[in-house]
Each structure stands twice: as C-alpha cells, then as structure tokens.
C-alpha cells in the first residue's frame, strides 16, 4: 500500500511558544524516540500513552539538547495506526529543528504535508471525509464551521453516504434475483418497482448534492460582491464594514482597480466581501481590466451589494449595475443619504432593480447596524435555504459534489436501461458504477492522485 518507513515532523506550528510537539510514526518511531530521550529518574519502563519527563540528548556526542516529555502509542491504537511517539519539548524554533534533525540522523524521514493523516486513512483509522473534517476543523473561522467539521469528523457525512450506498446494493440485489431466474420471462412489475426505488434514491442523491452551497458557505464563508458605478462609495462601505481603512477612498472616480477581498465576522458564518472597480462604459485600459475582474468576482459570488450614488442623477452605468445585480440575491444601498437626493428608490425600481433598497450613508456610517443585521440574515438564509430536510449533513467539497453527480448519472442510466427491458446484467453495470462513485467519497475506492489532492491541503505534521 505504502512504504511504511518512519516519519518525523513538528506537530505544532513553526515559531516560538511554551511547548512544541515533535511526532514520529512508523515501525521505528518508538525506538528512535527512545534513542534520543532518557528519563530523568529511574522507574518502570514507559507505559503506552504515559507522559514521562526526560532529557533529550544528541546520541552521538551525548550533549544535552532539551528537557521533554515523551509519550508512546504502540500500533494499532494510535493516530496513524502505526507505532507513534511524541516528544513534547520546549517551543523554540531552533530547538524543534534540532530535535527533528536528531530523529532524522537516527533514521526517520521528514514527513510530507498531511502524511500522518494520510497514513491514518491508509491504515483504516479514518475515512476520507473524516480526514477532510480534520482539515476543516483546523481551518474553522467560526462556530458554524466548527459544528459542521465536528459532525463530519463524527462520521455524519460518511453515514449518509453509506445509507445511499446500501440502497444501491438493494437495487442490485433485485437484479441478481432476476439473473437467478433468467429462464423465466422478464418480470415487468419488478422492473416498475425497481424504477420507483431508483427514482426515490435519485431524489435523495440530488438533495445531498444540493447541500453543497450550504456546506461551502459554512466552511469558507459567504461571498458578497460590492458593485456600483465609480465613486458610488463601494470602498467606503468596505472600510466601514471592516472597521479599518483597507481600501483607498478618494473623490476621484476610478480609484479602485483591482478586487479587494476581506472577511468580516457578522454572525456565526463569516462574510467575505469583495470591493471592486466601478462599472462604466468609457473606461481607460487599466480600468477596463479592473471591470473584467469585477464581472468575474460577481460571477463567483453568493450575494450582491449594489451601491448607488443618490447624490447624482441616473447614468447609463447605473443600468449596468442593475443588470449585474439581477443574477444573485442581495441588497441595494442608496448611498450618500446625507446629500440632496437626485436618484430615488422609485426610479431604480422603475429601471428594473429587484433587490431590497436601503438608504445609507457610508460617510457617517448611518444605517450600519441595520445593514450588518440584514447581511447576517441573508447569509443565514443562504446557508439554510438548501437544507432540504437533510439534518445538518452537508457536502463541503467539489470532490463530493462531482462524485454524487457521477452516481446520479449512472443511476439514471440504470433506470433507463431497466425501463427499456435490458437484461439485468446490463442494468447492474450502471448500478455498480454508481456504487463506485459513492465509494470514492469515503475513500473505499480511490487513486493516488485523489489522495495527493486531498492531503496537499494539510500542512507538515498533520
Ligand atoms: N457625502 C458623502 N460622501 C460619500 C459617502 N460615501 C462615500 N462618499 C465619498 O465618495 C467618494 C468616493 O468614495 P469611494 O468609497 O472611493 O467610492 P468607490 O465606489 O469605491 O469608487 P471607485 O473605487 O472609484 O469605483 C469619496 O470622496 C467618499 O468620501 C456618503 O455617504 N456621503
Ligand atoms: Mg473604490
């Protein structure tokens, strides 16, 4: 399966801290750790999972290096399913490097990113959804993301997939029964039942696919794009929501050229705001490139915040903003409410703006509280709207979505073949393809390439 050599890496981030952990895993992990470490006091041999204070020494020169706690976790009841040893040393940059180097001198190989978790998967300690949940737990930026990662780590997604898989197996069993009685005529009522069960299963696969947006938003935050014509107050709005002068604000139109992304905490789910270049037709070449980026940011967003300058009469650029804002949910701000109104909500509506409109003043911050509340409510709604009775299980990765789509297509092909009266062996081929697709989610069936992609997300020592 893999070369089971012994690997070593710091399990704690680089930098200085009170404590750091150097982790070893593999057949020689315990032996190598013990060769570097000597207990401070005589006593019984170190028991599994016991923490004992000792001294780390350079085995070649005998020179003391640090005082550290050692714990050993013999296979298979360990993080990776292999022998594991953990040295809790002092958290110095040099110190950690030195201890890792000593372990390497003694025969351990520095670990690749995610290699410990990968071994845990390869040894059947966790499945791929649980491995991904560990990465999500570490990256979580809020309570909602934490809860989702913990549910996935407890196997919620794997269980849901297993339930769907069991129904595919049941469909296959129906076909097997037909194969066994193949000398009799095709049993039409049984085919109708097959199709009904397959359709119900397809609906549940679709429902799980539809949790992707919620899963992604909870994990990564919702993306809101701020659009408007030049000088409308988009950058002022970003700065106001962030509470810092992140973007340049000037009275000169066309100040923002590139997309500026920042995250704000407005509720349990973070909101990623993108300030963009103002939309207008007669732009210089640099602005044109900026406007291209605005359109791309809008295409990838979940929400739109359309900013209109109420102190200036309607201009054609406002129509462009209305057109771009028609694609997504969101809200419109009639900004600069401190100045005499030249553009009204009624006029914007008459021109086709469908988003709710709020009067706003980015200069003084009037309406900020209400805006934050509205945005938080919209994010919650986005995260819940696809919660089609699926409890809180959600898929979180494109990988999951693609696998479910493949399973759905294969199931549709099976239903079509069944309805067309094809022999059961032929229908079974599609059912098996659907099963394989589901198995790819948990990693029961996988390839090296897929594993490389998944574990590349991890850092060294995870
Ligand atoms: N009076 C008033 N001025 C505002 C308000 N909001 C923004 N401004 C001013 O409008 C000008 C443009 O603001 P920006 O935030 O840079 O506008 P923008 O939409 O980012 O502009 P571009 O980056 O050029 O597309 C600045 O001088 C701001 O101080 C407001 O509510 N009232
Ligand atoms: Mg700007």
XYZ file of C-alpha atoms and ligand atoms in Angstrom:
495
model
C 0.000 0.000 0.000
C 2.736 2.439 1.007
C 6.327 2.280 2.119
C 5.963 2.067 5.879
C 9.143 3.878 6.804
C 9.389 6.020 9.911
C 8.497 9.702 9.514
C 9.066 12.714 11.739
C 7.754 16.296 11.821
C 6.793 19.007 14.259
C 3.049 18.701 15.000
C 2.912 22.293 16.224
C 3.258 25.399 14.015
C 6.651 26.993 13.411
C 7.522 29.854 15.724
C 8.266 30.090 19.407
C 5.885 29.002 22.135
C 5.915 27.354 25.527
C 5.693 23.859 24.106
C 6.151 22.148 20.761
C 5.427 18.567 19.762
C 7.708 16.504 17.568
C 5.838 13.486 16.270
C 7.220 10.247 14.864
C 5.251 7.476 13.190
C 6.324 4.152 11.714
C 7.929 0.875 12.713
C 10.982 2.540 14.281
C 9.178 5.529 15.848
C 9.382 4.343 19.436
C 12.919 3.026 19.129
C 14.185 6.272 17.573
C 12.431 8.459 20.162
C 13.875 6.348 22.975
C 17.355 6.663 21.479
C 17.163 10.450 21.824
C 15.449 10.594 25.187
C 16.422 9.340 28.631
C 14.039 9.514 31.650
C 15.184 11.952 34.321
C 14.531 9.498 37.150
C 14.851 5.742 37.223
C 11.487 3.995 37.156
C 9.413 1.340 35.483
C 9.519 1.292 31.667
C 7.401 3.908 29.981
C 3.841 2.563 29.586
C 1.818 3.264 26.394
C 0.157 6.706 26.457
C 2.001 7.705 29.647
C 3.768 11.092 29.718
C 7.218 10.975 31.312
C 9.739 13.771 31.783
C 13.224 13.176 30.467
C 16.203 14.664 28.747
C 16.804 14.827 25.016
C 20.431 14.212 24.134
C 22.414 14.070 20.942
C 23.143 10.311 20.864
C 26.441 10.875 19.020
C 28.058 13.406 21.357
C 25.931 12.800 24.418
C 25.359 16.576 24.646
C 22.051 17.545 26.319
C 19.609 19.342 23.982
C 16.376 19.863 25.939
C 14.083 18.571 28.638
C 10.999 16.977 27.147
C 8.021 14.766 27.887
C 7.776 11.572 25.886
C 4.643 9.548 25.179
C 4.470 6.417 23.035
C 1.413 4.995 21.301
C 2.027 1.456 20.019
C 0.210 0.277 16.876
C -2.609 -0.149 16.102
C -4.255 2.111 18.720
C -2.588 5.310 17.588
C -3.227 8.345 15.439
C -1.827 6.706 12.320
C -2.402 3.061 13.203
C 1.404 2.666 13.316
C 3.751 2.980 16.279
C 3.742 6.658 17.230
C 5.978 8.626 19.597
C 5.507 12.244 20.627
C 8.150 14.391 22.237
C 6.760 17.478 23.965
C 9.764 19.743 24.014
C 10.189 23.477 24.586
C 8.765 25.512 21.742
C 11.856 27.128 20.301
C 12.365 27.432 16.551
C 15.931 26.168 16.679
C 15.178 23.572 19.335
C 12.417 21.944 17.290
C 14.583 21.886 14.169
C 17.418 20.348 16.167
C 15.257 17.557 17.606
C 13.752 16.783 14.191
C 17.300 16.652 12.788
C 18.387 14.259 15.571
C 15.450 11.985 14.730
C 16.406 12.171 11.060
C 20.019 11.271 11.893
C 18.671 8.268 13.791
C 16.831 7.076 10.673
C 13.480 8.889 10.458
C 12.434 10.679 7.258
C 10.964 14.219 7.441
C 7.217 13.856 6.758
C 5.405 15.308 3.749
C 2.415 17.646 4.351
C -0.558 15.614 5.581
C 1.438 12.382 5.705
C 0.343 11.442 9.241
C -3.335 11.835 8.353
C -2.768 10.018 5.073
C -1.336 7.052 6.969
C -4.299 7.147 9.363
C -6.539 6.824 6.291
C -4.399 4.115 4.648
C -4.484 2.099 7.876
C -8.257 2.399 8.133
C -8.258 4.655 11.223
C -10.359 7.293 9.446
C -12.091 7.599 6.077
C -11.533 10.435 3.614
C -14.477 12.517 4.837
C -13.047 12.358 8.350
C -9.595 13.337 7.073
C -11.160 16.329 5.323
C -13.064 17.167 8.512
C -9.769 17.380 10.420
C -8.504 19.954 7.901
C -11.806 21.870 8.183
C -11.724 21.796 11.975
C -8.245 23.303 11.990
C -9.233 25.961 9.429
C -12.633 26.777 11.000
C -13.219 30.517 11.394
C -16.499 30.420 13.315
C -18.956 28.331 15.314
C -20.940 27.166 12.293
C -17.801 25.901 10.555
C -16.682 24.168 13.762
C -20.032 22.418 14.197
C -20.035 21.256 10.584
C -16.462 19.943 10.765
C -17.158 18.130 14.057
C -20.287 16.488 12.632
C -18.299 15.319 9.614
C -15.488 14.104 11.874
C -18.050 12.041 13.786
C -18.953 10.341 10.521
C -22.204 12.160 9.713
C -21.406 12.513 6.019
C -19.908 9.011 5.791
C -23.103 7.599 7.349
C -25.310 9.469 4.922
C -23.267 8.156 2.008
C -23.356 4.642 3.486
C -27.166 4.845 3.656
C -27.380 5.794 -0.018
C -24.914 3.069 -0.902
C -26.981 0.447 0.922
C -29.956 1.378 -1.252
C -27.847 0.909 -4.392
C -26.847 -2.519 -3.137
C -30.524 -3.325 -2.567
C -31.264 -2.323 -6.170
C -28.504 -4.597 -7.300
C -29.955 -7.446 -5.235
C -33.228 -7.098 -7.136
C -31.302 -7.522 -10.364
C -29.377 -10.521 -9.018
C -32.698 -12.165 -8.225
C -33.703 -11.628 -11.844
C -30.437 -13.140 -13.066
C -31.093 -16.233 -10.956
C -34.482 -16.705 -12.600
C -33.333 -15.683 -16.032
C -35.054 -18.590 -17.769
C -38.403 -17.101 -16.838
C -39.821 -14.123 -18.669
C -38.833 -10.620 -17.701
C -40.800 -9.698 -14.614
C -42.365 -6.362 -15.549
C -43.883 -5.475 -12.166
C -40.460 -5.965 -10.619
C -38.952 -3.556 -13.166
C -41.572 -0.932 -12.270
C -40.683 -1.337 -8.611
C -37.002 -1.062 -9.475
C -37.635 2.213 -11.282
C -39.658 3.587 -8.355
C -36.909 2.734 -5.853
C -34.268 4.160 -8.208
C -36.211 7.415 -8.623
C -36.564 7.824 -4.854
C -32.844 7.213 -4.450
C -32.064 9.713 -7.226
C -34.125 12.357 -5.384
C -32.111 11.765 -2.208
C -28.825 11.936 -4.107
C -29.985 15.242 -5.590
C -30.921 16.519 -2.120
C -27.430 15.737 -0.860
C -25.874 17.450 -3.896
C -27.999 20.495 -3.093
C -26.365 20.798 0.327
C -23.103 21.780 -1.369
C -23.736 25.511 -1.319
C -24.610 25.433 2.363
C -21.610 23.226 3.150
C -19.255 25.512 1.241
C -20.684 28.705 2.729
C -20.486 27.354 6.278
C -16.915 26.155 5.689
C -15.462 29.090 3.732
C -17.903 31.913 4.430
C -20.423 33.526 2.077
C -19.041 35.713 -0.707
C -20.569 39.124 -1.242
C -19.510 41.308 -4.137
C -19.840 45.084 -3.806
C -20.702 46.600 -7.184
C -21.620 50.093 -8.349
C -20.534 52.833 -10.680
C -17.274 54.672 -9.938
C -17.365 56.955 -6.894
C -20.621 55.474 -5.538
C -18.962 54.682 -2.195
C -18.091 50.979 -2.542
C -14.671 51.232 -0.936
C -16.085 53.459 1.807
C -18.607 50.713 2.511
C -15.916 48.005 2.663
C -13.853 50.092 5.083
C -16.903 50.817 7.206
C -17.873 47.142 7.488
C -14.270 46.176 8.236
C -13.730 48.993 10.691
C -10.410 49.851 9.053
C -9.055 51.877 6.144
C -8.364 48.862 3.984
C -9.246 50.313 0.565
C -8.288 53.680 -0.930
C -11.163 56.178 -0.867
C -10.925 59.328 -2.981
C -13.338 61.781 -4.580
C -11.766 60.830 -7.930
C -13.823 58.184 -9.756
C -11.958 55.018 -10.718
C -9.864 54.761 -7.543
C -10.309 51.009 -7.125
C -8.788 48.994 -9.952
C -8.419 45.527 -8.523
C -10.709 43.305 -6.467
C -10.023 43.681 -2.740
C -11.220 40.794 -0.592
C -11.597 40.899 3.171
C -13.527 38.813 5.682
C -15.915 40.297 8.243
C -17.497 38.471 11.169
C -21.168 39.419 11.095
C -22.602 36.243 12.612
C -21.737 32.562 13.014
C -20.791 32.390 9.332
C -18.087 34.761 8.057
C -18.783 37.050 5.132
C -16.066 37.518 2.507
C -16.522 40.987 0.989
C -15.103 41.878 -2.405
C -14.719 45.578 -3.189
C -14.482 46.066 -6.941
C -13.674 48.566 -9.680
C -16.622 50.790 -10.595
C -18.632 49.833 -13.680
C -18.638 52.295 -16.539
C -18.516 52.147 -20.309
C -15.862 54.745 -21.153
C -13.011 53.335 -19.084
C -9.236 53.574 -19.674
C -7.354 50.304 -20.383
C -6.404 49.694 -16.727
C -9.975 50.339 -15.610
C -11.265 48.004 -18.304
C -9.139 45.194 -16.865
C -10.488 46.092 -13.425
C -14.070 45.929 -14.702
C -13.360 42.486 -16.158
C -12.333 41.421 -12.662
C -15.484 42.949 -11.202
C -17.554 40.765 -13.512
C -15.569 37.686 -12.588
C -15.951 38.414 -8.865
C -19.705 38.871 -9.384
C -19.902 35.541 -11.201
C -18.312 33.722 -8.265
C -20.288 35.465 -5.510
C -23.233 34.311 -3.404
C -24.609 37.800 -2.681
C -24.564 41.215 -4.316
C -24.365 44.550 -2.550
C -25.221 47.105 -5.226
C -24.202 50.644 -4.265
C -25.919 53.615 -5.926
C -24.938 57.260 -5.559
C -28.131 59.080 -4.597
C -26.480 62.493 -4.993
C -26.161 62.093 -8.757
C -28.775 61.717 -11.448
C -29.228 58.385 -13.180
C -26.450 57.476 -15.630
C -26.213 54.521 -18.058
C -23.662 52.890 -15.710
C -26.434 52.502 -13.108
C -28.289 50.269 -15.569
C -25.208 48.074 -15.879
C -25.188 47.716 -12.125
C -28.900 46.809 -12.141
C -28.279 44.203 -14.833
C -25.348 42.638 -12.985
C -27.282 42.657 -9.702
C -30.193 40.734 -11.226
C -28.280 37.431 -11.053
C -27.973 36.994 -7.300
C -29.806 37.675 -4.056
C -28.569 40.660 -2.124
C -29.480 44.247 -1.410
C -29.072 47.699 -2.852
C -27.796 50.724 -0.964
C -28.881 54.208 -1.947
C -25.693 55.752 -0.618
C -24.833 59.358 0.301
C -28.198 59.918 2.011
C -26.612 62.990 3.663
C -26.630 64.833 0.304
C -29.670 66.188 -1.577
C -31.362 63.252 -3.360
C -31.080 63.177 -7.175
C -31.818 59.466 -7.592
C -34.670 57.725 -5.750
C -35.620 54.167 -4.883
C -38.736 54.506 -7.085
C -36.591 55.443 -10.059
C -34.283 52.452 -9.510
C -37.275 50.145 -9.274
C -38.773 51.601 -12.435
C -35.481 50.768 -14.134
C -35.784 47.152 -13.077
C -33.881 46.872 -9.794
C -35.443 43.972 -7.897
C -33.228 43.928 -4.768
C -34.469 45.447 -1.489
C -33.235 49.048 -1.254
C -31.826 50.703 1.890
C -30.931 54.352 2.284
C -27.375 54.578 3.510
C -24.570 56.952 4.375
C -21.145 55.329 4.190
C -19.511 58.629 5.185
C -21.179 58.870 8.595
C -21.960 55.169 8.976
C -25.718 55.795 9.237
C -27.546 52.509 8.807
C -24.502 50.343 9.563
C -26.211 48.383 12.350
C -29.247 47.656 10.180
C -27.010 46.727 7.243
C -24.989 44.260 9.322
C -28.200 42.648 10.550
C -29.605 42.367 7.032
C -26.365 40.854 5.742
C -26.183 38.360 8.617
C -29.796 37.319 7.972
C -29.091 36.873 4.263
C -26.037 34.738 4.943
C -28.018 32.551 7.353
C -30.744 32.193 4.780
C -28.258 31.203 2.088
C -26.778 28.597 4.402
C -30.183 27.215 5.342
C -32.119 27.502 2.103
C -30.675 24.306 0.706
C -31.242 22.440 3.955
C -33.757 20.140 2.327
C -34.599 18.083 5.383
C -31.066 16.744 5.400
C -30.431 17.493 9.060
C -27.119 19.225 9.270
C -25.214 16.941 6.963
C -23.740 18.841 4.064
C -21.143 18.080 1.466
C -18.281 20.544 1.605
C -16.118 19.902 -1.400
C -16.307 19.906 -5.157
C -14.938 16.361 -4.957
C -18.060 15.205 -3.075
C -20.355 17.002 -5.499
C -18.683 15.546 -8.579
C -18.849 12.009 -7.145
C -22.548 12.369 -6.312
C -23.271 13.733 -9.804
C -21.483 10.714 -11.296
C -23.534 8.380 -9.096
C -26.725 10.173 -10.134
C -25.893 9.891 -13.841
C -25.086 6.192 -13.514
C -28.335 5.623 -11.626
C -30.294 7.445 -14.345
C -28.617 5.237 -16.958
C -29.581 2.148 -14.923
C -33.210 3.269 -14.681
C -33.327 3.932 -18.394
C -31.887 0.510 -19.179
C -34.289 -1.149 -16.728
C -37.292 0.593 -18.281
C -36.091 -0.391 -21.744
C -36.212 -4.034 -20.653
C -32.459 -4.570 -20.859
C -31.038 -7.747 -19.308
C -30.313 -7.447 -15.580
C -26.549 -7.857 -16.090
C -26.505 -4.711 -18.215
C -28.515 -2.693 -15.696
C -26.226 -3.938 -12.921
C -23.165 -2.420 -14.629
C -24.577 1.084 -14.143
C -25.575 0.345 -10.564
C -22.015 -0.759 -9.859
C -20.668 2.440 -11.411
C -22.924 4.436 -9.083
C -21.690 2.449 -6.086
C -18.061 3.079 -7.045
C -18.764 6.798 -7.289
C -20.158 6.831 -3.739
C -17.203 4.782 -2.518
C -14.873 7.476 -3.837
C -16.342 9.945 -1.317
C -15.319 7.928 1.730
C -12.225 6.593 0.031
C -13.274 2.924 -0.057
C -12.282 3.223 -3.717
C -9.651 5.804 -4.586
C -6.483 6.593 -6.512
C -3.103 8.040 -5.572
C -3.916 11.235 -7.499
C -7.055 11.853 -5.480
C -5.165 11.256 -2.241
C -2.414 13.652 -3.338
C -5.033 16.341 -3.989
C -6.733 15.851 -0.644
C -3.669 15.687 1.552
C -1.953 18.588 -0.199
C -4.385 20.805 1.766
C -2.708 19.758 5.001
C 0.440 21.236 6.463
C 3.527 19.444 7.629
C 2.958 17.477 10.816
C -0.804 16.966 10.358
N -21.281 62.817 1.205
C -20.959 61.525 1.139
N -19.851 61.128 0.523
C -19.545 59.824 0.471
C -20.392 58.835 1.047
N -19.843 57.639 0.807
C -18.687 57.839 0.128
N -18.530 59.176 -0.096
C -17.436 59.812 -0.784
O -17.490 59.461 -2.159
C -16.168 59.408 -2.714
C -15.968 58.073 -3.384
O -15.962 57.055 -2.409
P -15.310 55.643 -2.648
O -15.659 54.822 -1.472
O -13.887 55.788 -3.024
O -16.139 55.201 -3.908
P -15.944 53.892 -4.812
O -17.298 53.454 -5.188
O -15.072 52.932 -4.144
O -15.252 54.494 -6.089
P -14.312 53.780 -7.174
O -13.317 52.959 -6.461
O -13.719 54.893 -7.893
O -15.203 52.963 -8.061
C -15.226 59.646 -1.560
O -14.839 61.015 -1.582
C -16.069 59.344 -0.346
O -15.647 60.053 0.811
C -21.573 59.284 1.706
O -22.364 58.506 2.231
N -21.804 60.639 1.709
Mg -13.343 52.110 -4.688
